PDB file of N, CA and C and ligand atoms in Angstrom:
ATOM      1  N   UNK A  30       0.907  -2.809  -6.492  1.00 84.00           N
ATOM      2  CA  UNK A  30      -0.273  -2.016  -6.875  1.00 84.00           C
ATOM      3  C   UNK A  30      -1.271  -2.843  -7.733  1.00 84.00           C
ATOM      4  N   UNK A  31      -2.501  -2.834  -7.526  1.00 94.00           N
ATOM      5  CA  UNK A  31      -3.278  -3.503  -8.520  1.00 94.00           C
ATOM      6  C   UNK A  31      -3.871  -2.819  -9.716  1.00 94.00           C
ATOM      7  N   UNK A  32      -4.010  -3.654 -10.827  1.00 97.00           N
ATOM      8  CA  UNK A  32      -4.092  -2.956 -12.083  1.00 97.00           C
ATOM      9  C   UNK A  32      -5.617  -2.587 -12.265  1.00 97.00           C
ATOM     10  N   UNK A  33      -5.915  -1.379 -12.838  1.00 98.00           N
ATOM     11  CA  UNK A  33      -7.248  -1.168 -13.086  1.00 98.00           C
ATOM     12  C   UNK A  33      -7.310  -0.217 -14.306  1.00 98.00           C
ATOM     13  N   UNK A  34      -8.343  -0.656 -14.987  1.00 98.00           N
ATOM     14  CA  UNK A  34      -8.683   0.307 -16.420  1.00 98.00           C
ATOM     15  C   UNK A  34      -8.970   1.469 -16.004  1.00 98.00           C
ATOM     16  N   UNK A  35      -8.799   2.170 -16.492  1.00 98.00           N
ATOM     17  CA  UNK A  35      -9.160   3.781 -16.335  1.00 98.00           C
ATOM     18  C   UNK A  35     -10.216   4.045 -17.421  1.00 98.00           C
ATOM     19  N   UNK A  36     -11.216   4.875 -17.176  1.00 98.00           N
ATOM     20  CA  UNK A  36     -12.232   5.547 -17.994  1.00 98.00           C
ATOM     21  C   UNK A  36     -11.637   6.624 -18.821  1.00 98.00           C
ATOM     22  N   UNK A  37     -12.351   7.152 -19.531  1.00 98.00           N
ATOM     23  CA  UNK A  37     -11.920   8.147 -20.303  1.00 98.00           C
ATOM     24  C   UNK A  37     -11.499   9.535 -19.580  1.00 98.00           C
ATOM     25  N   UNK A  38     -12.199   9.761 -18.758  1.00 98.00           N
ATOM     26  CA  UNK A  38     -12.300  10.989 -17.699  1.00 98.00           C
ATOM     27  C   UNK A  38     -10.741  11.010 -16.975  1.00 98.00           C
ATOM     28  N   UNK A  39     -10.603   9.625 -16.450  1.00 98.00           N
ATOM     29  CA  UNK A  39      -9.341   9.538 -15.619  1.00 98.00           C
ATOM     30  C   UNK A  39      -8.010   9.606 -16.603  1.00 98.00           C
ATOM     31  N   UNK A  40      -8.143   9.222 -17.807  1.00 98.00           N
ATOM     32  CA  UNK A  40      -7.265   9.042 -18.724  1.00 98.00           C
ATOM     33  C   UNK A  40      -6.880  10.618 -19.115  1.00 98.00           C
ATOM     34  N   UNK A  41      -7.825  11.419 -19.333  1.00 98.00           N
ATOM     35  CA  UNK A  41      -7.460  12.811 -19.720  1.00 98.00           C
ATOM     36  C   UNK A  41      -7.124  13.541 -18.677  1.00 98.00           C
ATOM     37  N   UNK A  42      -7.576  13.294 -17.454  1.00 98.00           N
ATOM     38  CA  UNK A  42      -6.830  13.952 -16.130  1.00 98.00           C
ATOM     39  C   UNK A  42      -5.473  13.677 -16.159  1.00 98.00           C
ATOM     40  N   UNK A  43      -5.232  12.360 -16.175  1.00 98.00           N
ATOM     41  CA  UNK A  43      -3.920  11.949 -16.200  1.00 98.00           C
ATOM     42  C   UNK A  43      -2.880  12.620 -17.230  1.00 98.00           C
ATOM     43  N   UNK A  44      -3.507  12.380 -18.338  1.00 98.00           N
ATOM     44  CA  UNK A  44      -2.485  13.162 -19.545  1.00 98.00           C
ATOM     45  C   UNK A  44      -2.262  14.426 -19.552  1.00 98.00           C
ATOM     46  N   UNK A  45      -3.335  15.312 -18.998  1.00 98.00           N
ATOM     47  CA  UNK A  45      -3.243  16.791 -18.801  1.00 98.00           C
ATOM     48  C   UNK A  45      -2.031  17.007 -17.607  1.00 98.00           C
ATOM     49  N   UNK A  46      -1.624  16.281 -17.043  1.00 98.00           N
ATOM     50  CA  UNK A  46      -0.451  16.594 -15.875  1.00 98.00           C
ATOM     51  C   UNK A  46       0.752  15.876 -16.592  1.00 98.00           C
ATOM     52  N   UNK A  47       0.631  15.201 -17.588  1.00 98.00           N
ATOM     53  CA  UNK A  47       1.984  14.659 -18.314  1.00 98.00           C
ATOM     54  C   UNK A  47       2.358  15.427 -19.542  1.00 98.00           C
ATOM     55  N   UNK A  48       3.340  16.356 -19.352  1.00 98.00           N
ATOM     56  CA  UNK A  48       3.845  17.007 -20.513  1.00 98.00           C
ATOM     57  C   UNK A  48       4.316  16.071 -21.702  1.00 98.00           C
ATOM     58  N   UNK A  49       3.602  16.423 -22.959  1.00 98.00           N
ATOM     59  CA  UNK A  49       4.247  16.000 -24.251  1.00 98.00           C
ATOM     60  C   UNK A  49       3.515  14.375 -24.163  1.00 98.00           C
ATOM     61  N   UNK A  50       2.692  13.957 -23.441  1.00 98.00           N
ATOM     62  CA  UNK A  50       1.948  12.608 -23.603  1.00 98.00           C
ATOM     63  C   UNK A  50       0.615  12.849 -24.152  1.00 98.00           C
ATOM     64  N   UNK A  51       0.142  11.836 -25.025  1.00 98.00           N
ATOM     65  CA  UNK A  51      -1.256  12.056 -25.616  1.00 98.00           C
ATOM     66  C   UNK A  51      -1.612  10.608 -25.708  1.00 98.00           C
ATOM     67  N   UNK A  52      -2.753  10.395 -25.950  1.00 98.00           N
ATOM     68  CA  UNK A  52      -3.581   8.911 -26.110  1.00 98.00           C
ATOM     69  C   UNK A  52      -3.262   8.922 -27.935  1.00 98.00           C
ATOM     70  N   UNK A  53      -2.636   7.961 -28.319  1.00 98.00           N
ATOM     71  CA  UNK A  53      -2.436   7.642 -29.592  1.00 98.00           C
ATOM     72  C   UNK A  53      -2.856   5.988 -29.992  1.00 98.00           C
ATOM     73  N   UNK A  54      -3.691   5.726 -30.780  1.00 98.00           N
ATOM     74  CA  UNK A  54      -4.116   4.340 -31.055  1.00 98.00           C
ATOM     75  C   UNK A  54      -4.407   3.697 -29.794  1.00 98.00           C
ATOM     76  N   UNK A  55      -5.148   4.303 -28.819  1.00 98.00           N
ATOM     77  CA  UNK A  55      -5.686   3.619 -27.572  1.00 98.00           C
ATOM     78  C   UNK A  55      -4.397   3.320 -26.595  1.00 98.00           C
ATOM     79  N   UNK A  56      -3.178   4.023 -26.818  1.00 98.00           N
ATOM     80  CA  UNK A  56      -2.231   3.902 -25.887  1.00 98.00           C
ATOM     81  C   UNK A  56      -1.843   5.189 -25.438  1.00 98.00           C
ATOM     82  N   UNK A  57      -1.053   5.111 -24.240  1.00 98.00           N
ATOM     83  CA  UNK A  57      -0.357   6.283 -23.730  1.00 98.00           C
ATOM     84  C   UNK A  57       0.834   6.579 -24.637  1.00 98.00           C
ATOM     85  N   UNK A  58       1.304   7.622 -25.159  1.00 98.00           N
ATOM     86  CA  UNK A  58       2.232   7.822 -26.041  1.00 98.00           C
ATOM     87  C   UNK A  58       3.037   9.046 -25.956  1.00 98.00           C
ATOM     88  N   UNK A  59       4.412   8.981 -26.062  1.00 99.00           N
ATOM     89  CA  UNK A  59       5.411  10.197 -26.121  1.00 99.00           C
ATOM     90  C   UNK A  59       6.634   9.750 -26.727  1.00 99.00           C
ATOM     91  N   UNK A  60       7.118  10.580 -27.458  1.00 98.00           N
ATOM     92  CA  UNK A  60       8.332  10.435 -28.024  1.00 98.00           C
ATOM     93  C   UNK A  60       9.493  11.517 -27.385  1.00 98.00           C
ATOM     94  N   UNK A  61      10.588  10.929 -26.675  1.00 98.00           N
ATOM     95  CA  UNK A  61      11.440  11.538 -25.808  1.00 98.00           C
ATOM     96  C   UNK A  61      12.664  11.798 -26.893  1.00 98.00           C
ATOM     97  N   UNK A  62      13.194  13.007 -26.677  1.00 98.00           N
ATOM     98  CA  UNK A  62      14.293  12.988 -27.535  1.00 98.00           C
ATOM     99  C   UNK A  62      15.435  13.702 -26.420  1.00 98.00           C
ATOM    100  N   UNK A  63      16.513  13.075 -26.656  1.00 98.00           N
ATOM    101  CA  UNK A  63      17.788  13.160 -25.636  1.00 98.00           C
ATOM    102  C   UNK A  63      18.923  13.732 -26.203  1.00 98.00           C
ATOM    103  N   UNK A  64      19.822  14.195 -25.574  1.00 98.00           N
ATOM    104  CA  UNK A  64      21.059  15.057 -26.204  1.00 98.00           C
ATOM    105  C   UNK A  64      21.990  13.895 -26.843  1.00 98.00           C
ATOM    106  N   UNK A  65      21.857  12.710 -26.421  1.00 98.00           N
ATOM    107  CA  UNK A  65      22.935  11.892 -26.853  1.00 98.00           C
ATOM    108  C   UNK A  65      22.232  10.496 -26.689  1.00 98.00           C
ATOM    109  N   UNK A  66      23.054   9.356 -27.557  1.00 98.00           N
ATOM    110  CA  UNK A  66      22.490   8.082 -27.362  1.00 98.00           C
ATOM    111  C   UNK A  66      22.804   7.447 -25.847  1.00 98.00           C
ATOM    112  N   UNK A  67      23.864   7.943 -25.428  1.00 98.00           N
ATOM    113  CA  UNK A  67      24.178   7.499 -24.194  1.00 98.00           C
ATOM    114  C   UNK A  67      23.208   7.920 -23.128  1.00 98.00           C
ATOM    115  N   UNK A  68      22.677   9.135 -23.180  1.00 98.00           N
ATOM    116  CA  UNK A  68      21.582   9.714 -22.153  1.00 98.00           C
ATOM    117  C   UNK A  68      20.063   8.770 -22.575  1.00 98.00           C
ATOM    118  N   UNK A  69      19.840   8.686 -23.826  1.00 98.00           N
ATOM    119  CA  UNK A  69      18.910   7.867 -24.026  1.00 98.00           C
ATOM    120  C   UNK A  69      18.986   6.300 -23.428  1.00 98.00           C
ATOM    121  N   UNK A  70      19.993   5.795 -23.599  1.00 98.00           N
ATOM    122  CA  UNK A  70      20.216   4.400 -23.065  1.00 98.00           C
ATOM    123  C   UNK A  70      20.084   4.261 -21.487  1.00 98.00           C
ATOM    124  N   UNK A  71      20.867   5.293 -21.157  1.00 98.00           N
ATOM    125  CA  UNK A  71      21.012   5.473 -19.316  1.00 98.00           C
ATOM    126  C   UNK A  71      19.620   5.577 -18.791  1.00 98.00           C
ATOM    127  N   UNK A  72      18.576   6.530 -19.637  1.00 98.00           N
ATOM    128  CA  UNK A  72      17.406   6.490 -19.054  1.00 98.00           C
ATOM    129  C   UNK A  72      16.575   5.266 -19.372  1.00 98.00           C
ATOM    130  N   UNK A  73      16.692   4.467 -20.298  1.00 99.00           N
ATOM    131  CA  UNK A  73      15.935   3.393 -20.720  1.00 99.00           C
ATOM    132  C   UNK A  73      16.475   2.198 -19.676  1.00 99.00           C
ATOM    133  N   UNK A  74      17.597   2.210 -19.095  1.00 98.00           N
ATOM    134  CA  UNK A  74      18.096   1.376 -18.066  1.00 98.00           C
ATOM    135  C   UNK A  74      17.308   1.726 -16.854  1.00 98.00           C
ATOM    136  N   UNK A  75      17.244   2.923 -16.467  1.00 98.00           N
ATOM    137  CA  UNK A  75      16.721   3.471 -15.108  1.00 98.00           C
ATOM    138  C   UNK A  75      15.169   3.035 -15.195  1.00 98.00           C
ATOM    139  N   UNK A  76      14.545   3.435 -16.391  1.00 99.00           N
ATOM    140  CA  UNK A  76      13.109   3.173 -16.436  1.00 99.00           C
ATOM    141  C   UNK A  76      12.775   1.620 -16.223  1.00 99.00           C
ATOM    142  N   UNK A  77      13.596   0.886 -17.160  1.00 98.00           N
ATOM    143  CA  UNK A  77      13.720  -0.651 -17.231  1.00 98.00           C
ATOM    144  C   UNK A  77      13.728  -1.473 -15.878  1.00 98.00           C
ATOM    145  N   UNK A  78      14.793  -0.858 -15.015  1.00 98.00           N
ATOM    146  CA  UNK A  78      14.677  -1.328 -13.719  1.00 98.00           C
ATOM    147  C   UNK A  78      13.385  -1.170 -13.022  1.00 98.00           C
ATOM    148  N   UNK A  79      12.682  -0.018 -12.938  1.00 98.00           N
ATOM    149  CA  UNK A  79      11.637   0.573 -12.284  1.00 98.00           C
ATOM    150  C   UNK A  79      10.501  -0.557 -12.958  1.00 98.00           C
ATOM    151  N   UNK A  80      10.564  -0.538 -14.235  1.00 98.00           N
ATOM    152  CA  UNK A  80       9.317  -1.290 -14.995  1.00 98.00           C
ATOM    153  C   UNK A  80       9.225  -2.679 -14.392  1.00 98.00           C
ATOM    154  N   UNK A  81      10.448  -3.151 -14.339  1.00 98.00           N
ATOM    155  CA  UNK A  81      10.579  -4.547 -14.064  1.00 98.00           C
ATOM    156  C   UNK A  81      10.239  -4.614 -12.339  1.00 98.00           C
ATOM    157  N   UNK A  82      10.430  -3.670 -11.679  1.00 98.00           N
ATOM    158  CA  UNK A  82      10.126  -3.831 -10.119  1.00 98.00           C
ATOM    159  C   UNK A  82       8.503  -3.968  -9.923  1.00 98.00           C
ATOM    160  N   UNK A  83       7.696  -3.190 -10.837  1.00 98.00           N
ATOM    161  CA  UNK A  83       6.464  -2.907 -10.775  1.00 98.00           C
ATOM    162  C   UNK A  83       5.738  -3.954 -11.599  1.00 98.00           C
ATOM    163  N   UNK A  84       6.708  -4.858 -12.388  1.00 98.00           N
ATOM    164  CA  UNK A  84       6.001  -5.832 -13.398  1.00 98.00           C
ATOM    165  C   UNK A  84       5.200  -5.157 -14.168  1.00 98.00           C
ATOM    166  N   UNK A  85       5.616  -4.393 -14.925  1.00 98.00           N
ATOM    167  CA  UNK A  85       4.732  -3.774 -15.968  1.00 98.00           C
ATOM    168  C   UNK A  85       5.770  -2.924 -17.064  1.00 98.00           C
ATOM    169  N   UNK A  86       5.685  -3.457 -18.120  1.00 98.00           N
ATOM    170  CA  UNK A  86       6.621  -3.110 -19.245  1.00 98.00           C
ATOM    171  C   UNK A  86       6.333  -2.244 -20.395  1.00 98.00           C
ATOM    172  N   UNK A  87       7.005  -1.401 -20.877  1.00 98.00           N
ATOM    173  CA  UNK A  87       6.854  -0.446 -22.073  1.00 98.00           C
ATOM    174  C   UNK A  87       6.968  -1.251 -23.248  1.00 98.00           C
ATOM    175  N   UNK A  88       6.146  -0.585 -24.109  1.00 98.00           N
ATOM    176  CA  UNK A  88       6.398  -0.872 -25.667  1.00 98.00           C
ATOM    177  C   UNK A  88       7.499   0.117 -25.921  1.00 98.00           C
ATOM    178  N   UNK A  89       8.491   0.073 -26.471  1.00 99.00           N
ATOM    179  CA  UNK A  89       9.276   1.316 -26.905  1.00 99.00           C
ATOM    180  C   UNK A  89      10.229   0.821 -27.921  1.00 99.00           C
ATOM    181  N   UNK A  90      10.867   1.921 -28.678  1.00 99.00           N
ATOM    182  CA  UNK A  90      11.740   1.812 -29.623  1.00 99.00           C
ATOM    183  C   UNK A  90      12.606   2.937 -29.530  1.00 99.00           C
ATOM    184  N   UNK A  91      14.058   2.552 -29.649  1.00 99.00           N
ATOM    185  CA  UNK A  91      15.033   3.790 -29.726  1.00 99.00           C
ATOM    186  C   UNK A  91      15.920   3.634 -31.016  1.00 99.00           C
ATOM    187  N   UNK A  92      15.730   4.941 -31.564  1.00 98.00           N
ATOM    188  CA  UNK A  92      16.769   5.243 -32.489  1.00 98.00           C
ATOM    189  C   UNK A  92      17.537   6.447 -32.267  1.00 98.00           C
ATOM    190  N   UNK A  93      18.890   6.054 -32.109  1.00 98.00           N
ATOM    191  CA  UNK A  93      19.893   7.054 -31.553  1.00 98.00           C
ATOM    192  C   UNK A  93      19.631   7.801 -30.553  1.00 98.00           C
ATOM    193  N   UNK A  94      19.252   9.157 -30.674  1.00 98.00           N
ATOM    194  CA  UNK A  94      18.871   9.721 -29.128  1.00 98.00           C
ATOM    195  C   UNK A  94      17.130   9.817 -29.090  1.00 98.00           C
ATOM    196  N   UNK A  95      16.516   9.273 -29.729  1.00 98.00           N
ATOM    197  CA  UNK A  95      15.070   9.248 -29.681  1.00 98.00           C
ATOM    198  C   UNK A  95      14.632   7.936 -29.024  1.00 98.00           C
ATOM    199  N   UNK A  96      13.458   8.128 -28.028  1.00 99.00           N
ATOM    200  CA  UNK A  96      12.933   6.869 -27.785  1.00 99.00           C
ATOM    201  C   UNK A  96      11.328   7.153 -27.718  1.00 99.00           C
ATOM    202  N   UNK A  97      10.768   6.068 -28.700  1.00 99.00           N
ATOM    203  CA  UNK A  97       9.449   6.263 -28.840  1.00 99.00           C
ATOM    204  C   UNK A  97       8.536   5.238 -27.900  1.00 99.00           C
ATOM    205  N   UNK A  98       7.776   5.786 -26.962  1.00 99.00           N
ATOM    206  CA  UNK A  98       7.088   4.956 -25.978  1.00 99.00           C
ATOM    207  C   UNK A  98       5.476   4.938 -26.057  1.00 99.00           C
ATOM    208  N   UNK A  99       4.894   3.493 -26.183  1.00 98.00           N
ATOM    209  CA  UNK A  99       3.578   3.374 -25.931  1.00 98.00           C
ATOM    210  C   UNK A  99       3.385   2.479 -24.836  1.00 98.00           C
ATOM    211  N   UNK A 100       2.344   2.912 -24.031  1.00 99.00           N
ATOM    212  CA  UNK A 100       2.130   2.164 -22.690  1.00 99.00           C
ATOM    213  C   UNK A 100       0.755   1.777 -22.657  1.00 99.00           C
ATOM    214  N   UNK A 101       0.493   0.538 -22.422  1.00 98.00           N
ATOM    215  CA  UNK A 101      -0.837  -0.131 -22.591  1.00 98.00           C
ATOM    216  C   UNK A 101      -0.731  -1.413 -21.665  1.00 98.00           C
ATOM    217  N   UNK A 102      -2.007  -1.885 -21.108  1.00 98.00           N
ATOM    218  CA  UNK A 102      -1.988  -2.994 -20.153  1.00 98.00           C
ATOM    219  C   UNK A 102      -2.447  -4.114 -20.886  1.00 98.00           C
ATOM    220  N   UNK A 103      -1.353  -5.162 -21.122  1.00 98.00           N
ATOM    221  CA  UNK A 103      -1.794  -6.252 -22.021  1.00 98.00           C
ATOM    222  C   UNK A 103      -2.883  -7.289 -21.159  1.00 98.00           C
ATOM    223  N   UNK A 104      -2.508  -7.237 -20.227  1.00 98.00           N
ATOM    224  CA  UNK A 104      -3.416  -8.190 -19.269  1.00 98.00           C
ATOM    225  C   UNK A 104      -4.873  -7.637 -18.896  1.00 98.00           C
ATOM    226  N   UNK A 105      -5.037  -6.441 -19.374  1.00 98.00           N
ATOM    227  CA  UNK A 105      -6.574  -5.830 -19.183  1.00 98.00           C
ATOM    228  C   UNK A 105      -6.828  -5.516 -20.721  1.00 98.00           C
ATOM    229  N   UNK A 106      -6.873  -6.405 -21.580  1.00 98.00           N
ATOM    230  CA  UNK A 106      -7.294  -6.476 -22.860  1.00 98.00           C
ATOM    231  C   UNK A 106      -6.869  -4.789 -23.329  1.00 98.00           C
ATOM    232  N   UNK A 107      -5.405  -4.980 -23.481  1.00 98.00           N
ATOM    233  CA  UNK A 107      -4.882  -3.693 -24.161  1.00 98.00           C
ATOM    234  C   UNK A 107      -5.459  -2.370 -23.569  1.00 98.00           C
ATOM    235  N   UNK A 108      -6.111  -2.116 -22.332  1.00 98.00           N
ATOM    236  CA  UNK A 108      -6.768  -1.012 -22.058  1.00 98.00           C
ATOM    237  C   UNK A 108      -5.594  -0.241 -21.288  1.00 98.00           C
ATOM    238  N   UNK A 109      -5.638   1.115 -21.068  1.00 98.00           N
ATOM    239  CA  UNK A 109      -4.870   2.015 -20.208  1.00 98.00           C
ATOM    240  C   UNK A 109      -5.094   1.761 -18.980  1.00 98.00           C
ATOM    241  N   UNK A 110      -4.254   1.551 -18.100  1.00 98.00           N
ATOM    242  CA  UNK A 110      -4.484   1.317 -16.524  1.00 98.00           C
ATOM    243  C   UNK A 110      -3.853   2.250 -15.502  1.00 98.00           C
ATOM    244  N   UNK A 111      -4.003   2.131 -14.428  1.00 98.00           N
ATOM    245  CA  UNK A 111      -3.322   3.015 -13.339  1.00 98.00           C
ATOM    246  C   UNK A 111      -1.745   2.862 -13.531  1.00 98.00           C
ATOM    247  N   UNK A 112      -1.508   1.505 -14.052  1.00 98.00           N
ATOM    248  CA  UNK A 112       0.167   1.215 -13.936  1.00 98.00           C
ATOM    249  C   UNK A 112       0.630   1.980 -15.355  1.00 98.00           C
ATOM    250  N   UNK A 113       0.084   2.250 -16.175  1.00 98.00           N
ATOM    251  CA  UNK A 113       0.642   2.681 -17.531  1.00 98.00           C
ATOM    252  C   UNK A 113       0.790   4.255 -17.089  1.00 98.00           C
ATOM    253  N   UNK A 114      -0.110   4.983 -16.283  1.00 98.00           N
ATOM    254  CA  UNK A 114      -0.009   6.216 -15.610  1.00 98.00           C
ATOM    255  C   UNK A 114       1.071   6.261 -14.747  1.00 98.00           C
ATOM    256  N   UNK A 115       1.158   5.478 -14.064  1.00 98.00           N
ATOM    257  CA  UNK A 115       2.344   5.159 -12.965  1.00 98.00           C
ATOM    258  C   UNK A 115       3.666   5.086 -13.589  1.00 98.00           C
ATOM    259  N   UNK A 116       3.854   4.442 -14.726  1.00 98.00           N
ATOM    260  CA  UNK A 116       5.113   4.166 -15.657  1.00 98.00           C
ATOM    261  C   UNK A 116       5.451   5.696 -16.116  1.00 98.00           C
ATOM    262  N   UNK A 117       4.325   6.204 -16.782  1.00 98.00           N
ATOM    263  CA  UNK A 117       4.608   7.547 -17.484  1.00 98.00           C
ATOM    264  C   UNK A 117       5.156   8.504 -16.545  1.00 98.00           C
ATOM    265  N   UNK A 118       4.501   8.686 -15.206  1.00 98.00           N
ATOM    266  CA  UNK A 118       5.091   9.435 -14.326  1.00 98.00           C
ATOM    267  C   UNK A 118       6.628   9.376 -13.953  1.00 98.00           C
ATOM    268  N   UNK A 119       6.906   8.278 -13.769  1.00 98.00           N
ATOM    269  CA  UNK A 119       8.356   7.764 -13.420  1.00 98.00           C
ATOM    270  C   UNK A 119       9.175   8.249 -14.677  1.00 98.00           C
ATOM    271  N   UNK A 120       8.649   7.625 -15.971  1.00 99.00           N
ATOM    272  CA  UNK A 120       9.565   8.213 -17.251  1.00 99.00           C
ATOM    273  C   UNK A 120       9.772   9.742 -16.922  1.00 99.00           C
ATOM    274  N   UNK A 121       8.814  10.563 -16.548  1.00 98.00           N
ATOM    275  CA  UNK A 121       8.945  11.798 -16.674  1.00 98.00           C
ATOM    276  C   UNK A 121       9.866  12.264 -15.250  1.00 98.00           C
ATOM    277  N   UNK A 122       9.998  11.669 -14.352  1.00 98.00           N
ATOM    278  CA  UNK A 122      10.731  11.841 -13.130  1.00 98.00           C
ATOM    279  C   UNK A 122      12.349  11.687 -13.598  1.00 98.00           C
ATOM    280  N   UNK A 123      12.423  10.494 -14.344  1.00 98.00           N
ATOM    281  CA  UNK A 123      13.752  10.044 -14.707  1.00 98.00           C
ATOM    282  C   UNK A 123      14.284  10.815 -15.837  1.00 98.00           C
ATOM    283  N   UNK A 124      13.698  11.364 -16.495  1.00 98.00           N
ATOM    284  CA  UNK A 124      13.984  12.082 -17.643  1.00 98.00           C
ATOM    285  C   UNK A 124      15.184  13.219 -17.298  1.00 98.00           C
ATOM    286  N   UNK A 125      16.241  13.320 -18.047  1.00 92.00           N
ATOM    287  CA  UNK A 125      17.233  14.419 -17.561  1.00 92.00           C
ATOM    288  C   UNK A 125      16.887  15.821 -18.061  1.00 92.00           C
TER     289      UNK A 125
HETATM  290  N1  H2B B  23       3.473  -5.061 -18.913  1.00 67.22           N
HETATM  291  C1  H2B B  23       2.280  -4.502 -19.529  1.00 67.22           C
HETATM  292  N2  H2B B  23       2.646  -3.265 -20.276  1.00 67.22           N
HETATM  293  N3  H2B B  23       1.073  -4.990 -19.636  1.00 67.22           N
HETATM  294  C2  H2B B  23       0.851  -6.164 -18.859  1.00 67.22           C
HETATM  295  O1  H2B B  23      -0.216  -6.574 -18.881  1.00 67.22           O
HETATM  296  C3  H2B B  23       1.990  -6.799 -18.082  1.00 67.22           C
HETATM  297  C4  H2B B  23       3.236  -6.136 -18.430  1.00 67.22           C
HETATM  298  N4  H2B B  23       1.707  -7.821 -17.444  1.00 67.22           N
HETATM  299  N5  H2B B  23       4.320  -6.943 -17.922  1.00 67.22           N
HETATM  300  C5  H2B B  23       2.832  -8.697 -16.967  1.00 67.22           C
HETATM  301  C6  H2B B  23       4.009  -8.270 -17.452  1.00 67.22           C
HETATM  302  C7  H2B B  23       2.646  -9.922 -16.633  1.00 67.22           C
HETATM  303  O2  H2B B  23       2.545 -10.608 -18.078  1.00 67.22           O
HETATM  304  C8  H2B B  23       3.151 -10.857 -15.850  1.00 67.22           C
HETATM  305  C9  H2B B  23       3.274 -12.203 -15.909  1.00 67.22           C
HETATM  306  O3  H2B B  23       2.997 -10.419 -14.442  1.00 67.22           O
END
């Protein structure tokens, strides 16, 4: 999949279909809360395998059962791209 910057309208349309996601500091942002640390970690591993497959990696932090995610495309001057939306969609799909 090639990387393309999205314009504001495209970003707003994408975010409207991604529950709990918002644009924050120019990045796609969501905080996930899981039942347990093991669930959070399991989800991170599944997402990580996909991220590596598409060569697009999240900025994220984990504290116990919470994972805070920011998605942006470093190779496109830190703009939000179609790959950030694709990764956010996969995160939603994989969330328990
Ligand atoms: N992840 C993110 N989030 N943005 C990028 O621009 C990016 C990446 N670029 N993962 C990839 C790796 C690039 O550095 C490699 C060389 O393809």
